[in-house]
CSV table of C-alpha atoms in Angstrom, one decimal:
chain,number,residue,atom,x,y,z
S,88,GLY,CA,4.9,-14.2,4.9
S,89,GLU,CA,2.6,-16.3,2.8
S,90,SER,CA,0.3,-19.0,4.1
S,91,VAL,CA,0.8,-22.5,2.2
S,92,GLY,CA,-2.5,-23.8,0.6
S,93,LEU,CA,-4.3,-20.6,0.9
S,94,HIS,CA,-6.5,-19.7,-2.0
S,95,LEU,CA,-9.0,-16.9,-2.7
S,96,PRO,CA,-12.5,-18.2,-3.8
S,97,THR,CA,-12.6,-17.5,-7.6
S,98,LEU,CA,-15.3,-16.8,-9.9
S,99,SER,CA,-14.6,-17.4,-13.7
S,100,VAL,CA,-17.1,-15.9,-16.5
S,101,GLN,CA,-17.1,-15.2,-20.0
S,102,GLU,CA,-16.4,-11.7,-21.3
S,103,GLY,CA,-19.7,-9.9,-21.9
S,104,ASP,CA,-21.5,-12.3,-19.2
S,105,ASN,CA,-23.0,-10.9,-16.1
S,106,SER,CA,-21.1,-11.6,-12.8
S,107,ILE,CA,-22.2,-11.8,-9.4
S,108,ILE,CA,-19.7,-11.4,-6.2
S,109,ASN,CA,-21.5,-12.4,-2.8
S,110,CYS,CA,-20.5,-11.4,0.5
S,111,ALA,CA,-21.4,-12.3,3.9
S,112,TYR,CA,-20.7,-9.4,6.6
S,113,SER,CA,-20.4,-10.1,10.3
S,114,ASN,CA,-21.9,-7.0,12.4
S,115,SER,CA,-25.4,-6.6,12.3
S,116,ALA,CA,-25.0,-3.2,13.5
S,117,SER,CA,-23.0,-1.9,10.4
S,118,ASP,CA,-24.8,0.7,8.6
S,119,TYR,CA,-22.3,1.3,5.6
S,120,PHE,CA,-20.9,-1.0,3.1
S,121,ILE,CA,-18.4,-0.7,0.2
S,122,TRP,CA,-17.1,-2.6,-2.5
S,123,TYR,CA,-13.6,-2.6,-3.4
S,124,LYS,CA,-11.5,-3.8,-6.4
S,125,GLN,CA,-7.9,-4.5,-6.2
S,126,GLU,CA,-5.7,-5.4,-9.2
S,127,SER,CA,-2.7,-7.3,-8.4
S,128,GLY,CA,0.0,-5.0,-6.5
S,129,LYS,CA,-2.4,-2.2,-6.2
S,130,GLY,CA,-4.3,-0.7,-3.2
S,131,PRO,CA,-8.3,-1.0,-3.3
S,132,GLN,CA,-10.1,0.8,-5.3
S,133,PHE,CA,-13.5,2.1,-4.3
S,134,ILE,CA,-16.4,0.9,-6.8
S,135,ILE,CA,-19.8,1.6,-4.9
S,136,ASP,CA,-21.2,1.7,-1.5
S,137,ILE,CA,-24.6,1.5,0.2
S,138,ARG,CA,-26.0,2.5,3.6
S,139,SER,CA,-28.3,0.5,5.6
S,140,ASN,CA,-31.4,2.0,5.0
S,141,MET,CA,-31.1,1.0,1.3
S,142,ASP,CA,-31.4,-2.4,-0.3
S,143,LYS,CA,-30.1,-1.6,-3.8
S,144,ARG,CA,-27.8,0.8,-5.3
S,145,GLN,CA,-26.8,1.1,-8.8
S,146,GLY,CA,-24.0,2.4,-10.8
S,147,GLN,CA,-22.0,2.4,-13.7
S,148,ARG,CA,-22.5,-1.3,-14.9
S,149,VAL,CA,-22.3,-2.2,-11.3
S,150,THR,CA,-25.3,-2.9,-8.6
S,151,VAL,CA,-24.9,-3.6,-5.1
S,152,LEU,CA,-28.0,-5.5,-3.1
S,153,LEU,CA,-28.2,-5.6,0.7
S,154,ASN,CA,-30.0,-8.1,2.7
S,155,LYS,CA,-29.9,-7.1,6.2
S,156,THR,CA,-32.1,-10.1,7.2
S,157,VAL,CA,-29.4,-12.8,6.5
S,158,LYS,CA,-26.4,-9.9,6.6
S,159,HIS,CA,-25.5,-10.6,2.8
S,160,LEU,CA,-24.2,-8.4,0.1
S,161,SER,CA,-23.6,-8.6,-3.5
S,162,LEU,CA,-22.0,-6.9,-6.4
S,163,GLN,CA,-23.4,-7.4,-9.7
S,164,ILE,CA,-21.3,-6.4,-12.9
S,165,ALA,CA,-22.9,-6.1,-16.4
S,166,ALA,CA,-21.4,-7.2,-19.3
S,167,THR,CA,-18.2,-8.5,-17.8
S,168,GLN,CA,-14.8,-7.0,-19.6
S,169,PRO,CA,-11.4,-8.4,-19.3
S,170,GLY,CA,-10.6,-5.0,-17.4
S,171,ASP,CA,-12.9,-6.3,-14.5
S,172,SER,CA,-10.7,-9.0,-13.8
S,173,ALA,CA,-9.2,-8.5,-10.3
S,174,VAL,CA,-9.9,-9.1,-6.5
S,175,TYR,CA,-13.1,-8.0,-4.9
S,176,PHE,CA,-13.4,-7.2,-1.5
S,177,CYS,CA,-16.5,-6.0,0.4
S,178,ALA,CA,-15.9,-3.9,3.4
S,179,GLU,CA,-18.4,-2.9,6.3
S,180,ASN,CA,-18.2,0.0,8.8
S,181,GLY,CA,-19.6,-0.7,11.7
S,182,GLY,CA,-19.5,1.7,14.6
S,183,ALA,CA,-18.2,5.2,15.5
S,184,THR,CA,-14.6,4.5,15.1
S,185,ASN,CA,-15.1,4.1,11.1
S,186,LYS,CA,-13.0,1.3,11.1
S,187,LEU,CA,-13.5,-1.3,7.9
S,188,ILE,CA,-13.9,-4.6,8.3
S,189,PHE,CA,-13.1,-6.2,5.1
S,190,GLY,CA,-14.2,-9.7,3.9
S,191,THR,CA,-12.4,-12.6,2.4
S,192,GLY,CA,-12.3,-11.7,-1.2
S,193,THR,CA,-13.3,-13.1,-4.6
S,194,LEU,CA,-10.8,-13.2,-7.4
S,195,LEU,CA,-13.0,-12.6,-10.7
S,196,ALA,CA,-11.3,-14.0,-13.9
S,197,VAL,CA,-12.7,-12.9,-16.9
S,198,GLN,CA,-12.2,-15.3,-19.9
S,199,PRO,CA,-12.1,-13.5,-23.4
A,149,GLY,CA,-9.5,14.8,-5.8
A,150,ALA,CA,-8.9,12.5,-2.7
A,151,VAL,CA,-5.8,11.3,-3.8
A,152,VAL,CA,-3.6,9.1,-1.3
A,153,SER,CA,0.3,8.5,-2.3
A,154,GLN,CA,2.6,6.1,-0.4
A,155,HIS,CA,6.3,6.2,-0.4
A,156,PRO,CA,8.2,4.4,-1.3
A,157,SER,CA,6.1,1.8,-3.3
A,158,TRP,CA,8.4,-1.0,-2.5
A,159,VAL,CA,11.4,-1.5,-0.5
A,160,ILE,CA,13.9,-4.5,0.2
A,161,CYS,CA,15.8,-4.5,3.4
A,162,LYS,CA,17.9,-6.5,5.6
A,163,SER,CA,16.7,-8.2,8.6
A,164,GLY,CA,17.1,-6.2,11.7
A,165,THR,CA,17.2,-2.8,10.1
A,166,SER,CA,14.3,-0.5,10.4
A,167,VAL,CA,11.8,0.7,7.2
A,168,LYS,CA,9.6,4.0,7.3
A,169,ILE,CA,6.7,4.0,4.9
A,170,GLU,CA,4.9,7.3,4.2
A,171,CYS,CA,1.1,7.9,3.3
A,172,ARG,CA,0.3,11.6,2.0
A,173,SER,CA,-3.0,12.8,1.5
A,174,LEU,CA,-2.6,14.7,-1.6
A,175,ASP,CA,-5.5,17.2,-1.9
A,176,PHE,CA,-7.3,16.9,1.4
A,177,GLN,CA,-6.6,16.9,4.9
A,178,ALA,CA,-6.9,13.8,7.2
A,179,THR,CA,-7.3,14.0,10.6
A,180,THR,CA,-7.4,10.0,10.7
A,181,MET,CA,-5.3,7.5,8.9
A,182,PHE,CA,-5.4,3.8,8.8
A,183,TRP,CA,-2.7,1.3,8.2
A,184,TYR,CA,-3.4,-2.2,6.6
A,185,ARG,CA,-1.2,-5.2,5.8
A,186,GLN,CA,-2.1,-7.8,3.4
A,187,PHE,CA,-0.4,-11.0,3.0
A,188,PRO,CA,-0.5,-12.6,-0.6
A,189,LYS,CA,-4.0,-14.0,-1.6
A,190,GLN,CA,-5.4,-12.6,1.9
A,191,SER,CA,-7.6,-9.8,2.7
A,192,LEU,CA,-6.7,-6.4,4.2
A,193,MET,CA,-6.2,-6.4,8.3
A,194,LEU,CA,-6.3,-3.4,9.9
A,195,MET,CA,-3.2,-2.7,11.9
A,196,ALA,CA,-3.8,0.6,13.4
A,197,THR,CA,-5.6,4.1,13.4
A,198,SER,CA,-3.7,7.0,13.2
A,199,ASN,CA,-5.0,10.2,14.7
A,200,GLU,CA,-3.2,13.5,13.8
A,201,GLY,CA,-1.5,15.1,17.1
A,202,SER,CA,-2.2,12.1,19.2
A,203,LYS,CA,-1.0,8.6,19.7
A,204,ALA,CA,-2.1,5.8,17.3
A,205,THR,CA,-4.7,3.1,18.4
A,206,TYR,CA,-3.6,-0.7,17.6
A,207,GLU,CA,-5.3,-3.4,16.6
A,208,GLN,CA,-5.3,-6.5,18.9
A,209,GLY,CA,-2.2,-8.3,18.3
A,210,VAL,CA,-0.3,-5.8,16.7
A,211,GLU,CA,2.9,-4.6,18.5
A,212,LYS,CA,3.0,-0.9,19.2
A,213,ASP,CA,6.7,-0.8,19.4
A,214,LYS,CA,7.5,-2.6,16.3
A,215,PHE,CA,5.4,-0.7,14.2
A,216,LEU,CA,5.7,2.7,15.1
A,217,ILE,CA,3.2,5.4,13.8
A,218,ASN,CA,3.5,9.3,13.5
A,219,HIS,CA,0.9,11.3,12.3
A,220,ALA,CA,2.6,14.6,12.6
A,221,SER,CA,0.5,16.8,10.1
A,222,LEU,CA,-3.3,16.7,8.5
A,223,THR,CA,-1.7,15.0,5.3
A,224,LEU,CA,1.1,12.7,6.7
A,225,SER,CA,1.5,9.4,8.5
A,226,THR,CA,4.4,7.3,8.5
A,227,LEU,CA,4.8,3.7,9.5
A,228,THR,CA,8.0,2.6,10.7
A,229,VAL,CA,8.8,-1.0,10.9
A,230,THR,CA,11.4,-1.2,13.3
A,231,SER,CA,14.1,-4.5,13.6
A,232,ALA,CA,12.1,-6.1,10.2
A,233,HIS,CA,12.3,-9.9,10.0
A,234,PRO,CA,11.2,-12.0,7.1
A,235,GLU,CA,7.8,-12.6,8.4
A,236,ASP,CA,7.3,-8.8,8.1
A,237,SER,CA,7.4,-9.0,4.6
A,238,SER,CA,3.9,-7.9,3.6
A,239,PHE,CA,2.1,-5.3,1.4
A,240,TYR,CA,1.4,-2.4,3.5
A,241,ILE,CA,-1.3,-0.1,2.5
A,242,CYS,CA,-2.6,3.1,4.2
A,243,SER,CA,-6.0,5.1,3.9
A,244,ALA,CA,-7.0,8.4,4.6
A,245,GLU,CA,-10.4,9.4,6.1
A,246,GLY,CA,-12.3,11.7,3.9
A,247,PRO,CA,-14.2,14.8,5.0
A,248,ARG,CA,-17.6,12.8,5.2
A,249,GLY,CA,-16.0,10.9,7.8
A,250,ASP,CA,-17.1,7.2,7.0
A,251,GLU,CA,-15.3,7.2,3.5
A,252,GLN,CA,-11.7,6.0,3.3
A,253,PHE,CA,-9.5,6.8,0.4
A,254,PHE,CA,-6.6,4.0,-0.3
A,255,GLY,CA,-3.0,4.5,-1.2
A,256,PRO,CA,-1.4,2.2,-4.0
A,257,GLY,CA,0.5,0.4,-1.0
A,258,THR,CA,4.2,-0.5,-0.3
A,259,ARG,CA,5.6,-3.9,-0.7
A,260,LEU,CA,8.2,-4.7,1.9
A,261,THR,CA,10.6,-7.6,1.5
A,262,VAL,CA,12.7,-8.5,4.3
A,263,LEU,CA,15.7,-10.7,3.4
């Protein structure tokens, strides 16, 4: 059922601006991190990943930064478009079981 | 490649009935699949890990007798919600572990509404 009063953190940006979505992860032993995009009523869609031996990785219009010292992950989206509007989740893969632990999510709202 | 499907995409059922959701890897084999539940405006919560040919591993707090998982082949896992109640209404999402071992490919989800 639905939890009354629960809401996702929201980032509102103007079309064309750059977006930065942040995530704090929990397990210092996690060695693989992924960003997913989820549109309403759909499953998560892979955006970009990064391993713990890197601190930056770039894709098409997206960049992921990893700061292991403070257990922080960020997703940068360049020239944000209306089609980027969705909920973005970070996930960490911390062990031999390959289970993913998802963050709480951020709703990105792109204003035209 | 690496496409995962779910069936049905949505289902409405009466309280007390059972509902089966299928998860298929269409173009690859998956020894391991995962089942998640997502309530509105919340994150994905792992329910269980489904292993082909063996029993599923359930996360703490998930009732194995209520959420039956069968992974009978390398391309199909099923989740059966038994004696469903309105509080079981949720978005159920599966994923399949890819060949590399640490990647997961997600299905489109199944919206379950229990009246």
